Amino acid sequence: MELDDALDKWLHEVNKLIPDVKQRQKITLVGAEVYKKQLYDITKAKHYDKNHTDTSKVAHLADSIETSGTNIDYIRDGSSLVGFTKKGINHARIARILNDGRKGVPGDHFVEDARRSSRQAVLAAQYAEYQRLLRGSKL
């Protein structure tokens, strides 16, 4: 086998391991769901007070977390988002204030805590989905 043929064969095999946009979207959505669960748990643990807040008319902050299979500009490029909604009241703004703080209110950085604590689980879930989609092996 000539070097050109060997390199062409190698390149063909490597290209099979690169996911297309639809496959990337499936992979990142799996990771987004793992992160969403962690963010929900931390948000509920730190900012869910049923005794003092009437949430009958508006969804609670922990219940307003959503995932999206698009980027920040709503373009399907294989990336996924997790965040708080603006439906009803602006939960994203409230989450930012609670996370970052403001004058007289120190932030507790629960979003960063969720991101940090879920990093390994997100990568493991995405790798498992990658293996399932592109390699055909089940972990």
mmCIF file of C-alpha atoms in Angstrom:
data_model
loop_
_atom_site.group_PDB
_atom_site.id
_atom_site.type_symbol
_atom_site.label_atom_id
_atom_site.label_comp_id
_atom_site.label_asym_id
_atom_site.label_seq_id
_atom_site.Cartn_x
_atom_site.Cartn_y
_atom_site.Cartn_z
ATOM 1 C CA MET A 1 0.000 0.000 0.000
ATOM 2 C CA GLU A 2 1.317 3.411 -0.962
ATOM 3 C CA LEU A 3 1.553 6.237 1.559
ATOM 4 C CA ASP A 4 -1.194 8.205 -0.230
ATOM 5 C CA ASP A 5 -3.598 5.280 -0.010
ATOM 6 C CA ALA A 6 -2.757 4.666 3.633
ATOM 7 C CA LEU A 7 -3.338 8.329 4.541
ATOM 8 C CA ASP A 8 -6.622 8.420 2.617
ATOM 9 C CA LYS A 9 -7.800 5.302 4.428
ATOM 10 C CA TRP A 10 -6.737 6.760 7.792
ATOM 11 C CA LEU A 11 -8.521 10.050 7.059
ATOM 12 C CA HIS A 12 -11.676 8.184 6.062
ATOM 13 C CA GLU A 13 -11.619 6.250 9.355
ATOM 14 C CA VAL A 14 -10.990 9.404 11.423
ATOM 15 C CA ASN A 15 -13.857 11.248 9.724
ATOM 16 C CA LYS A 16 -16.236 8.541 10.954
ATOM 17 C CA LEU A 17 -15.397 9.628 14.526
ATOM 18 C CA ILE A 18 -16.381 13.274 14.021
ATOM 19 C CA PRO A 19 -20.048 13.899 14.790
ATOM 20 C CA ASP A 20 -22.236 15.902 12.445
ATOM 21 C CA VAL A 21 -24.496 18.724 13.678
ATOM 22 C CA LYS A 22 -27.445 16.466 14.562
ATOM 23 C CA GLN A 23 -25.206 14.063 16.444
ATOM 24 C CA ARG A 24 -23.478 16.938 18.281
ATOM 25 C CA GLN A 25 -26.882 18.267 19.260
ATOM 26 C CA LYS A 26 -27.883 14.895 20.720
ATOM 27 C CA ILE A 27 -24.573 14.651 22.582
ATOM 28 C CA THR A 28 -24.762 18.148 24.055
ATOM 29 C CA LEU A 29 -28.444 17.769 24.983
ATOM 30 C CA VAL A 30 -27.572 14.722 27.082
ATOM 31 C CA GLY A 31 -24.986 16.796 28.936
ATOM 32 C CA ALA A 32 -27.419 19.698 29.247
ATOM 33 C CA GLU A 33 -29.990 17.458 30.933
ATOM 34 C CA VAL A 34 -27.396 16.299 33.479
ATOM 35 C CA TYR A 35 -26.439 19.905 34.230
ATOM 36 C CA LYS A 36 -30.105 20.949 34.391
ATOM 37 C CA LYS A 37 -30.755 18.309 37.065
ATOM 38 C CA GLN A 38 -27.778 19.490 39.134
ATOM 39 C CA LEU A 39 -28.784 23.154 38.756
ATOM 40 C CA TYR A 40 -32.358 22.278 39.746
ATOM 41 C CA ASP A 41 -31.181 20.426 42.860
ATOM 42 C CA ILE A 42 -28.868 23.215 44.007
ATOM 43 C CA THR A 43 -31.415 25.942 43.229
ATOM 44 C CA LYS A 44 -34.109 24.096 45.132
ATOM 45 C CA ALA A 45 -31.800 23.444 48.093
ATOM 46 C CA LYS A 46 -30.630 27.059 48.380
ATOM 47 C CA HIS A 47 -33.608 29.113 47.180
ATOM 48 C CA TYR A 48 -36.799 27.139 47.732
ATOM 49 C CA ASP A 49 -38.755 28.405 50.698
ATOM 50 C CA LYS A 50 -42.343 27.168 50.669
ATOM 51 C CA ASN A 51 -43.120 28.809 54.050
ATOM 52 C CA HIS A 52 -42.629 32.426 53.023
ATOM 53 C CA THR A 53 -43.211 32.571 49.281
ATOM 54 C CA ASP A 54 -46.500 32.128 47.469
ATOM 55 C CA THR A 55 -45.621 30.364 44.212
ATOM 56 C CA SER A 56 -49.185 29.509 43.219
ATOM 57 C CA LYS A 57 -49.295 32.169 40.476
ATOM 58 C CA VAL A 58 -45.705 31.983 39.217
ATOM 59 C CA ALA A 59 -43.331 29.067 38.779
ATOM 60 C CA HIS A 60 -40.575 28.904 41.360
ATOM 61 C CA LEU A 61 -37.005 29.672 40.305
ATOM 62 C CA ALA A 62 -36.005 25.990 40.448
ATOM 63 C CA ASP A 63 -38.995 25.063 38.298
ATOM 64 C CA SER A 64 -38.137 27.613 35.600
ATOM 65 C CA ILE A 65 -34.948 25.936 34.322
ATOM 66 C CA GLU A 66 -35.090 24.902 30.661
ATOM 67 C CA THR A 67 -32.811 23.359 28.061
ATOM 68 C CA SER A 68 -32.532 24.318 24.417
ATOM 69 C CA GLY A 69 -30.943 22.534 21.474
ATOM 70 C CA THR A 70 -29.676 25.803 19.995
ATOM 71 C CA ASN A 71 -26.931 28.298 20.718
ATOM 72 C CA ILE A 72 -27.563 31.713 22.277
ATOM 73 C CA ASP A 73 -28.636 33.094 18.870
ATOM 74 C CA TYR A 74 -31.195 30.271 18.365
ATOM 75 C CA ILE A 75 -29.063 28.637 15.676
ATOM 76 C CA ARG A 76 -28.843 24.842 15.570
ATOM 77 C CA ASP A 77 -25.090 24.315 15.453
ATOM 78 C CA GLY A 78 -24.815 21.313 17.753
ATOM 79 C CA SER A 79 -24.574 23.222 21.012
ATOM 80 C CA SER A 80 -27.138 23.231 23.813
ATOM 81 C CA LEU A 81 -28.128 25.726 26.484
ATOM 82 C CA VAL A 82 -29.410 25.451 30.027
ATOM 83 C CA GLY A 83 -30.857 28.474 31.762
ATOM 84 C CA PHE A 84 -33.677 30.179 33.578
ATOM 85 C CA THR A 85 -36.711 31.380 31.614
ATOM 86 C CA LYS A 86 -38.154 34.836 31.247
ATOM 87 C CA LYS A 87 -41.724 33.505 31.135
ATOM 88 C CA GLY A 88 -44.097 35.147 33.583
ATOM 89 C CA ILE A 89 -41.521 36.978 35.622
ATOM 90 C CA ASN A 90 -37.900 37.233 34.582
ATOM 91 C CA HIS A 91 -36.424 34.247 36.414
ATOM 92 C CA ALA A 92 -33.101 34.733 34.637
ATOM 93 C CA ARG A 93 -32.732 38.180 36.211
ATOM 94 C CA ILE A 94 -33.668 36.901 39.652
ATOM 95 C CA ALA A 95 -31.191 34.018 39.335
ATOM 96 C CA ARG A 96 -28.428 36.432 38.335
ATOM 97 C CA ILE A 97 -29.104 38.660 41.345
ATOM 98 C CA LEU A 98 -29.143 35.684 43.727
ATOM 99 C CA ASN A 99 -26.012 34.233 42.152
ATOM 100 C CA ASP A 100 -23.929 37.412 41.803
ATOM 101 C CA GLY A 101 -25.424 39.488 44.603
ATOM 102 C CA ARG A 102 -26.155 43.198 44.680
ATOM 103 C CA LYS A 103 -25.809 46.061 47.108
ATOM 104 C CA GLY A 104 -26.766 44.725 50.515
ATOM 105 C CA VAL A 105 -27.361 41.171 49.238
ATOM 106 C CA PRO A 106 -24.300 38.928 48.945
ATOM 107 C CA GLY A 107 -24.353 36.404 46.116
ATOM 108 C CA ASP A 108 -24.132 32.701 46.892
ATOM 109 C CA HIS A 109 -22.789 31.577 43.478
ATOM 110 C CA PHE A 110 -25.154 28.614 43.208
ATOM 111 C CA VAL A 111 -24.896 28.559 39.391
ATOM 112 C CA GLU A 112 -21.101 28.234 39.509
ATOM 113 C CA ASP A 113 -21.448 25.572 42.220
ATOM 114 C CA ALA A 114 -23.825 23.588 40.004
ATOM 115 C CA ARG A 115 -21.544 23.951 37.000
ATOM 116 C CA ARG A 116 -18.476 22.886 38.955
ATOM 117 C CA SER A 117 -20.128 19.938 40.702
ATOM 118 C CA SER A 118 -21.720 18.585 37.519
ATOM 119 C CA ARG A 119 -18.726 18.908 35.189
ATOM 120 C CA GLN A 120 -17.551 15.282 35.447
ATOM 121 C CA ALA A 121 -21.073 13.861 35.184
ATOM 122 C CA VAL A 122 -21.814 16.025 32.122
ATOM 123 C CA LEU A 123 -18.640 14.898 30.360
ATOM 124 C CA ALA A 124 -19.309 11.251 31.231
ATOM 125 C CA ALA A 125 -22.868 11.460 29.881
ATOM 126 C CA GLN A 126 -21.707 13.176 26.700
ATOM 127 C CA TYR A 127 -18.947 10.620 26.184
ATOM 128 C CA ALA A 128 -21.413 7.756 26.647
ATOM 129 C CA GLU A 129 -23.743 9.317 24.067
ATOM 130 C CA TYR A 130 -20.820 9.874 21.696
ATOM 131 C CA GLN A 131 -19.845 6.218 22.053
ATOM 132 C CA ARG A 132 -23.441 5.146 21.433
ATOM 133 C CA LEU A 133 -23.892 7.322 18.353
ATOM 134 C CA LEU A 134 -20.532 7.092 16.627
ATOM 135 C CA ARG A 135 -18.840 4.002 17.856
ATOM 136 C CA GLY A 136 -21.876 1.781 18.279
ATOM 137 C CA SER A 137 -20.638 0.541 21.640
ATOM 138 C CA LYS A 138 -22.634 0.679 24.795
ATOM 139 C CA LEU A 139 -20.835 1.505 28.015
#
